[in-house]
Structure formats: C-alpha cells, structure tokens
XYZ file of C-alpha atoms in Angstrom:
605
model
C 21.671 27.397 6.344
C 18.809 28.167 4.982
C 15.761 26.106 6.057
C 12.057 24.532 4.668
C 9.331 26.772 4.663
C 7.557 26.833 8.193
C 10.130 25.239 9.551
C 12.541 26.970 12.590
C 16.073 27.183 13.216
C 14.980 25.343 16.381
C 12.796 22.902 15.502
C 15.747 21.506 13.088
C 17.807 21.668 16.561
C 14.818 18.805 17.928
C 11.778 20.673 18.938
C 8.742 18.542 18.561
C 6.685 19.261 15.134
C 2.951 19.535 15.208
C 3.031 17.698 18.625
C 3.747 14.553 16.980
C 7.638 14.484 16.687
C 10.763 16.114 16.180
C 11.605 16.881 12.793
C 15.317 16.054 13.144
C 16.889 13.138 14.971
C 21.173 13.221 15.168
C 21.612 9.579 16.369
C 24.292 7.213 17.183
C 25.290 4.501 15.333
C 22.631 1.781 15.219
C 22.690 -1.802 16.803
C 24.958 -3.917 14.002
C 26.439 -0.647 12.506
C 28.916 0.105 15.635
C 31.491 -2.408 15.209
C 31.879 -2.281 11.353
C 36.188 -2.847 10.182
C 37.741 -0.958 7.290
C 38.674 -2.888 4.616
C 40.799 -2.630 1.414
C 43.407 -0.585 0.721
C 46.116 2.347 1.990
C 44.675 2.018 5.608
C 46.344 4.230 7.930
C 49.183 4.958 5.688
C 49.357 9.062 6.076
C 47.456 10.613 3.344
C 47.118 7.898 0.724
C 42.939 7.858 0.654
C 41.111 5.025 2.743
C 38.731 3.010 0.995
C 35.155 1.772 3.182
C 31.888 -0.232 2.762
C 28.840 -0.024 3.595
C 25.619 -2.013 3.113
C 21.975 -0.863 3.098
C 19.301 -3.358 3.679
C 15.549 -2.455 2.348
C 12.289 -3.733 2.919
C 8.383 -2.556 2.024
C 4.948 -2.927 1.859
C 5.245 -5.939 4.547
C 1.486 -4.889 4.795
C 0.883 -6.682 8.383
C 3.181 -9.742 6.997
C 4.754 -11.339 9.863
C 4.046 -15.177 9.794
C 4.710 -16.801 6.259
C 0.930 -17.113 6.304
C -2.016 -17.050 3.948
C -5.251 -16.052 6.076
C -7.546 -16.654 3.750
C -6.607 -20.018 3.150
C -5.127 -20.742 6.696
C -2.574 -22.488 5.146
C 1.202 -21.429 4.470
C 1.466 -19.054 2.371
C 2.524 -20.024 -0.885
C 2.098 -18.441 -4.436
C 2.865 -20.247 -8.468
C 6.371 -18.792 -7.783
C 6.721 -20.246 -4.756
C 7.076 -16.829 -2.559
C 7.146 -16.629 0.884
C 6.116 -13.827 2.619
C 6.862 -12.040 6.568
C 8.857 -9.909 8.013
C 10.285 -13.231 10.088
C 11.278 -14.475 6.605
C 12.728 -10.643 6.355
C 14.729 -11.197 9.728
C 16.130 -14.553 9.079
C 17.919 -12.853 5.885
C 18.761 -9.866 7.926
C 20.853 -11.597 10.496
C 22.214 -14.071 7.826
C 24.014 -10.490 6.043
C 24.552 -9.470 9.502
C 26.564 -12.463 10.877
C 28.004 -12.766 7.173
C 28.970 -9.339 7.410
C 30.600 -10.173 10.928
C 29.731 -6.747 12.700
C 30.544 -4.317 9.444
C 28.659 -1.480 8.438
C 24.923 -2.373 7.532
C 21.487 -0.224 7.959
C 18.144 -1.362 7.263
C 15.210 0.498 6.356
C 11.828 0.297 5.421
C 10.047 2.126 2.672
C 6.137 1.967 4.135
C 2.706 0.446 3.742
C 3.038 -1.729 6.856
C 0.177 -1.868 9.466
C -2.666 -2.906 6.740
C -2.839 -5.695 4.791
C -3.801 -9.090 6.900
C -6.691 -10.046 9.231
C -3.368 -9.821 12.227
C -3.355 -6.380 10.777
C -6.682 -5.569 10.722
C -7.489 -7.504 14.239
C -5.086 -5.407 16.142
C -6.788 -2.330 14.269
C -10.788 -3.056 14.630
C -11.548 -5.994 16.614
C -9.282 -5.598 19.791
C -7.762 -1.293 18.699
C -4.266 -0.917 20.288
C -5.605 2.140 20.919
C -8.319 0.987 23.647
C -6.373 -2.264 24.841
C -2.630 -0.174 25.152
C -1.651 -3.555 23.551
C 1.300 -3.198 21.024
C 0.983 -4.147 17.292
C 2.406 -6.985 15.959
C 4.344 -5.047 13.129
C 5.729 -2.947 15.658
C 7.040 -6.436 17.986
C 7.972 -8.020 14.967
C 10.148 -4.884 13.703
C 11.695 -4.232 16.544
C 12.960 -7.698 16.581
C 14.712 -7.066 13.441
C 16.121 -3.599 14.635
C 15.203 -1.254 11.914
C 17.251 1.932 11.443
C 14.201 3.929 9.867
C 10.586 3.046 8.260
C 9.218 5.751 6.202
C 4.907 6.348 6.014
C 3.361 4.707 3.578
C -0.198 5.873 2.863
C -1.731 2.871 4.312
C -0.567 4.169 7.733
C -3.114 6.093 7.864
C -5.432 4.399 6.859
C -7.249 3.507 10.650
C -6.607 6.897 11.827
C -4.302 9.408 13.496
C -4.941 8.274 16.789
C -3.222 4.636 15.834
C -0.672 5.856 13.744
C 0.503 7.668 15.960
C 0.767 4.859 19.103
C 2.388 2.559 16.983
C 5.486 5.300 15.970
C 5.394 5.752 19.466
C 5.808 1.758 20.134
C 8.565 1.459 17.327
C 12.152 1.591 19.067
C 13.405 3.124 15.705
C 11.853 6.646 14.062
C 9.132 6.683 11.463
C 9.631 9.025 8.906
C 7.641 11.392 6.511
C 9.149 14.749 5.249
C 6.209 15.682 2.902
C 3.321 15.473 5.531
C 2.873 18.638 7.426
C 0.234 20.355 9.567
C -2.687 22.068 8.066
C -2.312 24.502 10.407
C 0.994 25.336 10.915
C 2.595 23.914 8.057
C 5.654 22.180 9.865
C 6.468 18.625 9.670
C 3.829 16.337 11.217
C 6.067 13.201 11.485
C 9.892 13.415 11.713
C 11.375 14.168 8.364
C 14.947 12.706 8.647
C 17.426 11.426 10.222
C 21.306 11.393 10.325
C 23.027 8.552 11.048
C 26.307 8.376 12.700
C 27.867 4.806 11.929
C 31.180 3.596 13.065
C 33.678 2.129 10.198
C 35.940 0.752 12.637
C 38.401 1.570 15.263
C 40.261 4.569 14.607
C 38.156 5.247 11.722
C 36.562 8.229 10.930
C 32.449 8.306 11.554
C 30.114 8.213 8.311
C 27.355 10.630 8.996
C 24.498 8.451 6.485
C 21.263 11.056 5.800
C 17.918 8.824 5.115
C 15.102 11.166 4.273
C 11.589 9.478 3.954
C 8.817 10.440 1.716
C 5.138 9.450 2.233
C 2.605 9.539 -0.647
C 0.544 12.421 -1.548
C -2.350 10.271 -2.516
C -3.414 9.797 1.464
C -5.127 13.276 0.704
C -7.301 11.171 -1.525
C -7.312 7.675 -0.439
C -7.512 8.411 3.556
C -9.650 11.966 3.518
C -11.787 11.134 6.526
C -8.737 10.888 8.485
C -6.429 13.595 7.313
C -8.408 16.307 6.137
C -7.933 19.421 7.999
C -5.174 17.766 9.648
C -2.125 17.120 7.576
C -1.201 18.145 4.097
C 0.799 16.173 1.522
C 3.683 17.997 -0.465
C 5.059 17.098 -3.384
C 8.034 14.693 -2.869
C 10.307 15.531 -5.394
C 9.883 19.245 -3.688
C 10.236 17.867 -0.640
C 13.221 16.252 -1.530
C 14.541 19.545 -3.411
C 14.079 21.228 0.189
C 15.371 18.404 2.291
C 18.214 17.444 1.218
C 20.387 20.599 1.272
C 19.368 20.777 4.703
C 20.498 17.242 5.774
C 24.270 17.946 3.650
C 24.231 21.244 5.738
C 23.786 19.205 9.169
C 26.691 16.815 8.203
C 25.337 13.954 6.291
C 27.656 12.533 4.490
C 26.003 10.228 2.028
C 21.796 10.731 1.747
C 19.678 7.848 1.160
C 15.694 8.195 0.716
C 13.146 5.817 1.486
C 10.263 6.773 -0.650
C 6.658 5.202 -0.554
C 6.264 5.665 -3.905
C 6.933 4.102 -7.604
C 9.245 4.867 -10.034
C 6.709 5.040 -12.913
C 6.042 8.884 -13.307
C 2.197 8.297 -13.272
C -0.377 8.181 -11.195
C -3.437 6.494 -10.370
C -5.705 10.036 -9.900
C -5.598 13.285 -12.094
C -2.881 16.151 -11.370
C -4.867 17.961 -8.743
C -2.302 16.372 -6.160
C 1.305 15.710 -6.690
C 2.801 12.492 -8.475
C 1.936 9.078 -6.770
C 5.183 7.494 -8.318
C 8.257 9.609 -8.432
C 10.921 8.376 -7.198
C 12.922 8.436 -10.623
C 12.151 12.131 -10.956
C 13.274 12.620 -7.727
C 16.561 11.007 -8.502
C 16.512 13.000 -11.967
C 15.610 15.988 -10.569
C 17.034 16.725 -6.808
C 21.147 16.929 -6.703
C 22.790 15.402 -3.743
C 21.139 11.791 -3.427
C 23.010 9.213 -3.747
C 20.677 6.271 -2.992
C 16.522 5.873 -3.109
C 14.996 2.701 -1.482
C 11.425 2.779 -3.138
C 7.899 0.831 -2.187
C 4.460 1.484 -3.077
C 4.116 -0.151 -6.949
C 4.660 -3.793 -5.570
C 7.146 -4.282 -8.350
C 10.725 -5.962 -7.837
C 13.499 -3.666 -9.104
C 16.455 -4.974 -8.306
C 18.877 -1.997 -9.422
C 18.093 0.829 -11.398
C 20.621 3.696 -12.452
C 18.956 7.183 -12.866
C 21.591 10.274 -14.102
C 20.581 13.465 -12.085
C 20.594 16.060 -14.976
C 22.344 18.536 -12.888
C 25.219 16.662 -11.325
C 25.743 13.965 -14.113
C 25.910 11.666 -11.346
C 24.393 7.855 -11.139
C 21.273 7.577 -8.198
C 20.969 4.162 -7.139
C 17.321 2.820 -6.677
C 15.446 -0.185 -6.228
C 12.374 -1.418 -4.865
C 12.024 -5.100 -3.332
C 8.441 -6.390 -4.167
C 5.939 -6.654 -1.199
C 4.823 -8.683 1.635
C 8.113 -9.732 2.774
C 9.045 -11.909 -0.557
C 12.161 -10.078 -1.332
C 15.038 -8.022 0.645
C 16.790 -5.292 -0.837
C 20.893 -5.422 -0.508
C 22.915 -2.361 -1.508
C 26.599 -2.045 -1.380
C 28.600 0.633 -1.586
C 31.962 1.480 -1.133
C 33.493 4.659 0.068
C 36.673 6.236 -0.232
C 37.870 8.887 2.828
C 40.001 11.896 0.996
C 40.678 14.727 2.460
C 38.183 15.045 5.312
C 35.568 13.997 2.568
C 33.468 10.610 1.537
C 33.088 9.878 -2.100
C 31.157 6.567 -3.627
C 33.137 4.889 -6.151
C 31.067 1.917 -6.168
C 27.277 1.534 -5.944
C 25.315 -1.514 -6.592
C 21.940 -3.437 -5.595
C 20.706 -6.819 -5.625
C 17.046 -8.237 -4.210
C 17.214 -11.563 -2.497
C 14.621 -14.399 -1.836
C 12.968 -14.632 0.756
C 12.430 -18.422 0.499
C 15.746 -19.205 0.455
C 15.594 -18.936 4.259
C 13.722 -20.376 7.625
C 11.751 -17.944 9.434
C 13.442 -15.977 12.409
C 12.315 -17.800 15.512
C 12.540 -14.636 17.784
C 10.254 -12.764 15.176
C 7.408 -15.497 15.293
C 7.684 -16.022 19.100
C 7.173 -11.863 19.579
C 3.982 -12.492 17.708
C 2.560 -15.595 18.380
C 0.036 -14.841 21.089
C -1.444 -12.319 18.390
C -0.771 -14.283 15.149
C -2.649 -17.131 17.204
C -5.921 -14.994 18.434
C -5.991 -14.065 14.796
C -6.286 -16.922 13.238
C -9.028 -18.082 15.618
C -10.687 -15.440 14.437
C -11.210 -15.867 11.025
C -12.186 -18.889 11.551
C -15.291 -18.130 13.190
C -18.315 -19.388 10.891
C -20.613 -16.770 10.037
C -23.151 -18.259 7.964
C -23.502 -21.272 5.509
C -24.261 -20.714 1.973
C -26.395 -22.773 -0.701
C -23.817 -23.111 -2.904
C -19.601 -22.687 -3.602
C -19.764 -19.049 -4.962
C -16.120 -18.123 -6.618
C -14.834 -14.491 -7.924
C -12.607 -16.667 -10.731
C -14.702 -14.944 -13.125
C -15.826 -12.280 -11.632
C -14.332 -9.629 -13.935
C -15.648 -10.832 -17.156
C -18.778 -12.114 -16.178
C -21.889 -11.224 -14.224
C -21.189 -13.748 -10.963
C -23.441 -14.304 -7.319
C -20.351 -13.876 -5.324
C -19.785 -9.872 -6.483
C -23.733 -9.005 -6.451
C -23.490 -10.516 -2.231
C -21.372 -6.669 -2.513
C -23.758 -4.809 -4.284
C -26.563 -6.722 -2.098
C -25.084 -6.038 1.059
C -24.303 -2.198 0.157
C -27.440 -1.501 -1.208
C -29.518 -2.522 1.721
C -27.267 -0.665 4.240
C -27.515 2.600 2.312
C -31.612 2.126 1.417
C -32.351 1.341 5.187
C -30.132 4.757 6.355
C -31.684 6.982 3.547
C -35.072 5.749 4.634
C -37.623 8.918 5.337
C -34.951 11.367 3.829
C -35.588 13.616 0.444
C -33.226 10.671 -1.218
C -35.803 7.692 -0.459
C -37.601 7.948 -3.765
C -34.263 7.613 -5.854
C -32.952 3.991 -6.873
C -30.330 2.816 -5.028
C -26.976 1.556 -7.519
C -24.743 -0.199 -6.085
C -20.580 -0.104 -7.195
C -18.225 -2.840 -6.493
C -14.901 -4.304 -8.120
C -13.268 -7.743 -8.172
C -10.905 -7.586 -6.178
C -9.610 -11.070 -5.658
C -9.689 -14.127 -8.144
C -9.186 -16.932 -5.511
C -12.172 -15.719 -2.804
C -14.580 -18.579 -2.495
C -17.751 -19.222 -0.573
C -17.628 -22.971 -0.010
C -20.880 -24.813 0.038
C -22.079 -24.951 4.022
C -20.383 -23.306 6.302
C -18.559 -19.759 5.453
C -16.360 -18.402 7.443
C -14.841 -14.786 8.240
C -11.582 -15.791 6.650
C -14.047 -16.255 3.452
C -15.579 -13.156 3.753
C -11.882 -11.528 4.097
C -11.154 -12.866 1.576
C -13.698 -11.487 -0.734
C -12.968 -7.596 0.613
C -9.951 -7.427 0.883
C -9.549 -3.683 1.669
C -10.696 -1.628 4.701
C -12.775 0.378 2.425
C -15.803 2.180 4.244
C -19.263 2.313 2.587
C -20.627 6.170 1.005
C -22.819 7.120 -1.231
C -23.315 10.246 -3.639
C -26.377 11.534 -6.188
C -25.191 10.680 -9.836
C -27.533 11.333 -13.020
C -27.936 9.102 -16.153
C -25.352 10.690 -18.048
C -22.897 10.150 -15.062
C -23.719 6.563 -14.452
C -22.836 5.832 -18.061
C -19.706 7.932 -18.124
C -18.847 6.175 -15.119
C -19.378 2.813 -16.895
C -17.674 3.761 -19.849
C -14.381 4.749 -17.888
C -14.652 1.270 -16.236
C -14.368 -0.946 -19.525
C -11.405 0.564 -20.594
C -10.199 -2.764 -18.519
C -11.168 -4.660 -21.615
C -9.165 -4.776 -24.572
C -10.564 -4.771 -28.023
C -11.731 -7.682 -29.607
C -13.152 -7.416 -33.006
C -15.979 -9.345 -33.494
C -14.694 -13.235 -34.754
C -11.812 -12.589 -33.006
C -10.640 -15.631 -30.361
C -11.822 -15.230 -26.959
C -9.430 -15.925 -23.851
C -10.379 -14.891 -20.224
C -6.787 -14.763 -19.229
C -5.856 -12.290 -21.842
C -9.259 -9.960 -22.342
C -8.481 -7.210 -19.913
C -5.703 -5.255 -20.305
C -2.713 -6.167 -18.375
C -2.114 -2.186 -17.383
C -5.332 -1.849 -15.317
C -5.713 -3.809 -11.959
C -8.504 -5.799 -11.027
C -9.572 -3.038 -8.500
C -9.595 -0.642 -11.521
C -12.471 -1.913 -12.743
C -16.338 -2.057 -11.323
C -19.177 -3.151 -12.196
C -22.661 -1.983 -11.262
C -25.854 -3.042 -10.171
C -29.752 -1.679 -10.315
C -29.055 -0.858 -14.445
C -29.256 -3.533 -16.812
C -25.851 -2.977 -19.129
C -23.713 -4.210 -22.095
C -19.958 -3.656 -22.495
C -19.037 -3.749 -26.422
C -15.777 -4.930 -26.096
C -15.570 -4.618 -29.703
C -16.301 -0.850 -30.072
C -13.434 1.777 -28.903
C -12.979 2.948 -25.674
C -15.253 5.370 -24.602
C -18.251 3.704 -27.266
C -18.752 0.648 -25.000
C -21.779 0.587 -22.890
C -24.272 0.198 -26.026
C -27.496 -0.618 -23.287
C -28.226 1.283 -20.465
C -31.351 0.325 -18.945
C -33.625 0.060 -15.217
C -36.979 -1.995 -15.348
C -36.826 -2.516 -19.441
C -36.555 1.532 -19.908
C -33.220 3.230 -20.733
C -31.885 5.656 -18.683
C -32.440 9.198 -19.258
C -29.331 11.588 -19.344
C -31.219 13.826 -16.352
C -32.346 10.687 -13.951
C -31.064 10.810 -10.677
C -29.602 7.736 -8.939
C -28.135 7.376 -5.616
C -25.020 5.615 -5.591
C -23.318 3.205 -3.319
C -19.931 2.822 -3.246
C -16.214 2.672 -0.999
C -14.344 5.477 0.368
C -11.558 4.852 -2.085
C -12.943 5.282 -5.185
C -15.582 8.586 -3.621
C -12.455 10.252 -3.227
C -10.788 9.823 -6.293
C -9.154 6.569 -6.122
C -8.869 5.137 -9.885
C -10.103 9.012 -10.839
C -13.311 7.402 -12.123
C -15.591 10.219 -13.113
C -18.103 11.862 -11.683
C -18.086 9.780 -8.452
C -16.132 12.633 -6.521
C -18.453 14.666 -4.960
C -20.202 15.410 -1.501
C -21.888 11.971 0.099
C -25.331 11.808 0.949
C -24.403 8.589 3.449
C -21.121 8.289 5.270
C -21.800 6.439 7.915
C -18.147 5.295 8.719
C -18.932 1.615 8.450
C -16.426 -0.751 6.926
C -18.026 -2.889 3.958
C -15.944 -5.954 4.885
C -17.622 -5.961 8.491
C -21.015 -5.164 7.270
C -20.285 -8.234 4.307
C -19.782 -10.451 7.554
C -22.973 -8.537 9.527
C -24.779 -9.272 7.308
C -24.154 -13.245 7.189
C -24.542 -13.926 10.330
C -28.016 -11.837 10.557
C -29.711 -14.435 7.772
C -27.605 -17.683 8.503
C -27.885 -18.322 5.066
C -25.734 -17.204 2.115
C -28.139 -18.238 -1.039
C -27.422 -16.463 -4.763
C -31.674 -16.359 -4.946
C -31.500 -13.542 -1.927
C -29.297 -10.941 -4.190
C -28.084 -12.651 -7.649
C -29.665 -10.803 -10.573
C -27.941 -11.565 -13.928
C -27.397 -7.814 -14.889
C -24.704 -6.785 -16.881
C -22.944 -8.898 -19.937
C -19.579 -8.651 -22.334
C -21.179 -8.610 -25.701
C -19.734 -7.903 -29.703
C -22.491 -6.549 -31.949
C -25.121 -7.567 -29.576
C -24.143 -11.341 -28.875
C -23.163 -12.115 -25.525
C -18.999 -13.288 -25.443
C -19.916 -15.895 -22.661
C-alpha cells in the first residue's frame, strides 16, 4: 500500500499525528449499528447473493444550535418558513429512524461548522473559555447525547483557537475528522483523517467495513490566519480525497462515505491562491472509489444529487441538509454480499424537517444549566439609546445603526495609533450589513441587541490604503447592486443582486461617496470625496476593518496586506464596551449621512 505524502506506515497503524490525534481509527460497530437484521432476499441459501441495508444519517452547520432558540429575540426560534432549529430537534428525528429502524444498520455524521454561531456558542468560548473553567461545551453534551459516529472540521472550528478546538475533540465521545489539515512542520495529519467503521448486519452476517473520510475547508488559511498560521496547512480536498481514499479501500473499507465542509458549487468566495472552497461535486467527479458525500458549508438544502465519476461511470450520492439544525439528511442504501464482496445496487437520499418533531428531552436537559446562564446573559442591559435604530435598510441606504460600527471601530483604532507615524492619517472605517432584523429599541439595549447587530466573531485590524485603493475597494463593493437604468422602477427587495450576500457588501465611512447604480460595474462610485475635496489617487488613509475581510474574505481588493493595528479585540465586545462606557446610544454621537444610491446624480431614496 502505498501511503499520503508525510505520512508513515505506522502512523496509519494509530500513532498520534502532530500530537493532536491518530490519523487512523479501526473501530467497532457504533451504538445503534450493532444489532442491525438482514433483510430481503436469498438469505443464507449457499451461494445465491445476500441482499443488506444500510442508512446514513447527516447533519451540519448546527453552528452552536442546541435549543430551538432565537437569542436575539429570546423567543423560539421561528423563521417565514416556519423552521426550527437544534441539534435536540436533530436528536428527536434521530431516535425516531432509530426506533423505526428497530436496531438496523444506521450511522450518523456530521459535516462541520459547529462550535460558532450563538451567544451559548460564543459564551462557552469568551465569557466563561472551556479552556480556563475545564467546563465542557454544550455542542459537545448535546452531541454526545445523540451518539454521533463522526463530525468532520468545519472552518469555524477554528475559529477561537487551537487551544479550544482541540479540548472540545477531546470532550467528544466520537472522532473529529479532517484529512486535508496537516502540520506546517511536519506535514502529517493534524486531526484524524478517517475512520473505518465496522458495523454488524445481523447475526451470522458478514461485517460491513463503512470508510467516512472528512474534509475541512481550505479557506481557514484565510478566514482564521491568526490562529493557524505557522501551524497547520490546508490541502486541497479533492487531492486529499484522490490520496485518501485508496488508502481507506486498502485498509478494508468496504463502502467510503465523505463528510465534506464544503459546497458543491465549484466556486469560491476568495481568488485561486488557495484551493476550492466548494468542491464536493468535483470531488465526486473527479476521485474513483466514493460512493457517498455528506456536504455542509453553503447552507443550501440538497436533498439528493447524482454526480457520474468520469473514470468509473459510476453514480456518487451527495446531499447537503441546510443549517442550524432545520433539516436531517437520510440516505439509504442497499447492499448486495457476492462473493466475499459488497456492491450498492440502490442509493438514494431524502432531507427531513426538523419541525415535524418535539425536541429530545435528554438533549435539552444536558444543556440547560448552560443554555440558561446564556440567556441571562444577553440579557444584561448595556446602555439605552435615544431612539429604535434598525439595519432593515441598512444595505441600500446610509442608516445610524451601521455608522454605531464604523463609530465604534474608528475610535478604537485612532486612540491605539495615537503618538505613532500613522496619527496624522484619517481614520476610514469598513463595515457590512450583516443582519436585516438587528434593532436598537428605544431605552434600554441590551447585549442580545448588540449580538444581534455583529453577528460574527470578527476581530478589529487595520491596514494603510491610498485613494486609488479606497475607490477600487468601493467599486468592488457595489457590484451588490444590480443595474437600474435611470426611470427604471425602484424596489428594495429586488436592487441587490440575489448572488452576493449581505456580508459581501460594505460600506465606508470618513469619504463622502455615490454608488451609480445605473452605470456598469466597475463605473459606480462617480464622488469620492473627504471635507468637500476629492480624493487624490496617492492619499493615504488608514483603514479599519474585521479580520475576515483583511485576510481575504470576499477577496475585496487591496485590503490584504500587513496591519498597522491588530490588537486581537473582538468588534462585537468592543460594540457592547463601548455602550456601557457612555450609557447612552444617541445617532448625534456617530451618525453622519455619508454615502447615497444615486442615477445620474439624483439620489434613489
């Protein structure tokens, strides 16, 4: 057998990889997978071939999900569709396959992005760090509830550090997988890449060996640098793949499944100078030998999808089931025993509702006490503002609520760059709408509010940009318009284009701006002004802006370069800092009316 780069005959055989964990785990059949019956036809009979099932549950991007809770509104959650959302909701559909299943065959796995998302999340992260209290995280006592066989890495693992990561794998009573992130140094898996799962068919059956290979994304190089860099290193996945899954058929698996924290889209959200964010149909395409991809990452609900592998002919299997918790992932297939060999005649996949079920009541009572302290503490009031601010129209017109951002950020980066050779420059400041439902209420505002606002753990940085990079920047940014010749009707809901989130697209303050949405892209800012002047090509501007889009998140232009602050401070905690040092939230403290959607010159609002 011939094995992955860097990697040792031993090391397959279970030594530990990078000090973190062993690249290959050989287990026994999992809890609910030991008892499973054959069922249809020529059982026992001599020769005459012995037909199987066996059923693969999926979940992803739970992101800190475990109550069917909305935070923000400390309410239940609830959506126009009427999702729910929770890995307790998850559990309660589990079981019911389980028991309807009555003991046969059935794995479930996770495909990643699952200890960010939530305040319970982000509690158990920054206010009270499992890694100082030795307390365990709620996703890891709510997932062990529901006895996973595997989660893979998503990229917002990493996004509070090694350190944390690496205690919660370490909590989970299932492994955490992640083939394509290796040691800088050494170049060997960092996390365990695979693992091979012997599951019982029944008495007197034969034992299915079932491969599940997981792939994290390569965009953590970009998204979580600060913690990574000169750490781990993120291979390509469909290479990964190409490398892996040899190896797992040469160990015995039978079947291979992957769990991929990535789309199925082809693209990706920064340039090529790190592999694809969304492969997983290439992989299928591309890598012989798979017979099944559970997929996460795009948020998207795929129920089945058929991909032909162009060197085997054969049908891959994928399908992704939303995020949060709102849908399940079921796939059946059925296997025929021939000859000392497995063959799938049948594959198919379905995702299920969520809401169709009550939450799991052993789920919600391993995370109570947490869920509880929590909630408590978004409820804390920080301040009281003026006025209700709202982001409703935050990404088509100039609004209070998004310059409290640009306020906030460019205080904190004027105050640290104070008495430094950067002091003279003006300070810009660069945020994004992020949410269209965050309110400030009029009176009190509370850290639930705030959350709600910033949704994202970004940290705060800032770079040097000149003139000409400011309005390349802006430029890039309203592409998120579509075109609208002048005369044309006007609707909010419709004027950005439907391919570019809302965190695609920033606005700035300091500069005075207009956005043609009339012109084409690229011909759109059409005033570029600070204090009545416009802004010359060679003037020098210090920038403030998150950690995501500094290293390339979005691939904005320009805006990837070496920081001048990086202070490690998250904006959301310096949004609420900075509330409860005035008292007051009023618009007249930071609101200045500085950018506008115009055609020809007249405003469109």
């Amino acid at each position: 057998m011939t094995l992955p780069e860097g990697v040792s005959r031993r090391s397959v055989l279970g030594a530990a990889a990078a000090g973190v964990a062993a690249p290959v785990i050989l287990s026994g059949a999992a809890p609910f997978a030991s008892a499973a019956e054959a069922h249809g036809t020529g059982h026992g009979h001599g020769s005459t071939p012995q037909t199987y099932d066996l059923t693969v549950l999926g979940t992803s991007d739970t992101h800190g999900n475990v109550y069917n809770w909305d935070y923000y509104k400390d309410l239940e959650y609830d959506d126009s569709a009427h999702n729910d959302v929770g890995v307790a909701k998850l559990a309660a559909l589990v079981n019911q396959i389980r028991r309807e299943r009555k003991g046969k065959a059935t794995l479930v796995l996770d495909a990643g992005d699952t200890i960010q998302g939530t305040p319970l999340a982000t509690y158990y992260a920054k206010q009270e760090p499992i890694t100082e209290t030795g307390a365990k995280h709620p996703m890891a006592r709510a997932m062990n509830v529901l006895h996973y066989d595997a989660v893979t890495l998503g990229n917002h693992e990493f996004n509070y550090g090694l350190p944390l990561l690496n205690l919660w794998i370490r909590q989970l009573g299932f492994p955490a997988l992640a083939a394509n992130a290796v040691s800088a140094k050494t170049g060997k898996p960092a996390f365990t890449p695979y693992v091979i799962k012997k599951v019982s068919l029944g008495k007197g059956a034969p034992t299915l060996r079932v491969g599940i290979l997981g792939l994290t994304n390569p965009g953590v190089a970009i998204w979580d640098k600060g913690n990574v860099e000169g750490k781990l290193l993120f291979k390509d996945m469909v290479e990964t793949a190409a490398t892996w899954v040899p190896v797992m058929r040469a160990r015995g698996a039978d079947i291979v499944l992957i769990s991929a924290h990535g789309g199925d889209s082809g693209v990706s959200s920064y340039g090529p100078e790190i592999p694809n964010e969304n492969p997983s149909a290439l992989i299928a395409q591309n890598v012989p030998g798979i017979d099944a991809i559970l997929f996460g990452h795009a948020h998207n609900e795929v129920a089945q999808r058929f991909v032909t592998n162009t060197e085997t002919g054969r049908q891959v299997l994928l399908s992704e089931p939303s995020k949060w918790g709102q849908r399940l992932t079921r796939m059946d297939f059925t296997l025929v025993r021939s000859k000392n060999s497995w063959t799938i005649t049948s594959a198919k996949s379905a995702t299920l509702n969520t809401n169709t079920v009550t939450e799991d009541k052993a789920v919600l009572a391993a995370v109570k006490a947490q869920h509880t302290k929590s909630v408590a503490y978004v409820n804390q009031v920080v301040a009281a503002s003026t006025e209700e601010l709202s982001a409703a129209e935050s990404r088509y017109k100039d609004t209070p609520i998004l310059d409290y951002i640009n306020k906030v950020q460019t205080d904190t980066v004027s105050a640290a760059l104070a008495g430094t050779s950067y002091a003279s420059l003006p300070v810009l400041s660069i945020a994004a709408p992020f949410s269209r439902t965050a309110v400030f209420p009029q009176g009190d505002v509370k850290i639930k509010d705030v959350a709600g606002l910033y949704i994202y753990d970004n940290t705060l940085e800032a770079v040097v940009l000149t003139g000409a990079e400011v309005k390349a920047y802006l430029e890039y940014s309203a592409k998120f318009f579509v075109t609208l010749p002048v005369g044309a009707a006007v609707d909010p809901a419709t004027i950005s284009n439907p391919s570019i989130p809302d965190y695609n697209y920033d606005v700035l303050s300091g500069v005075d701006y207009d956005i043609d949405i009339s012109q084409p892209v690229g011909s759109r800012i059409t005033r570029l002004e600070i204090a009545g002047a416009p802004v010359a090509a060679d003037a020098q501007f210090v920038v403030a802006v998150n950690n995501y889009r500094r290293s390339g998140g979005g691939a904005f232009p320009g805006i990837v370069k070496e920081q001048v602050y990086n202070a490690q401070q998250e904006i959301r905690q310096l949004l609420i800092d900075w509330a409860q040092a005035k008292g007051q939230i009023s618009p007249a403290d930071f609101f200045v009316a500085n950018w506008r959607l115009v055609r020809a010159g007249v405003p469109v609002f």
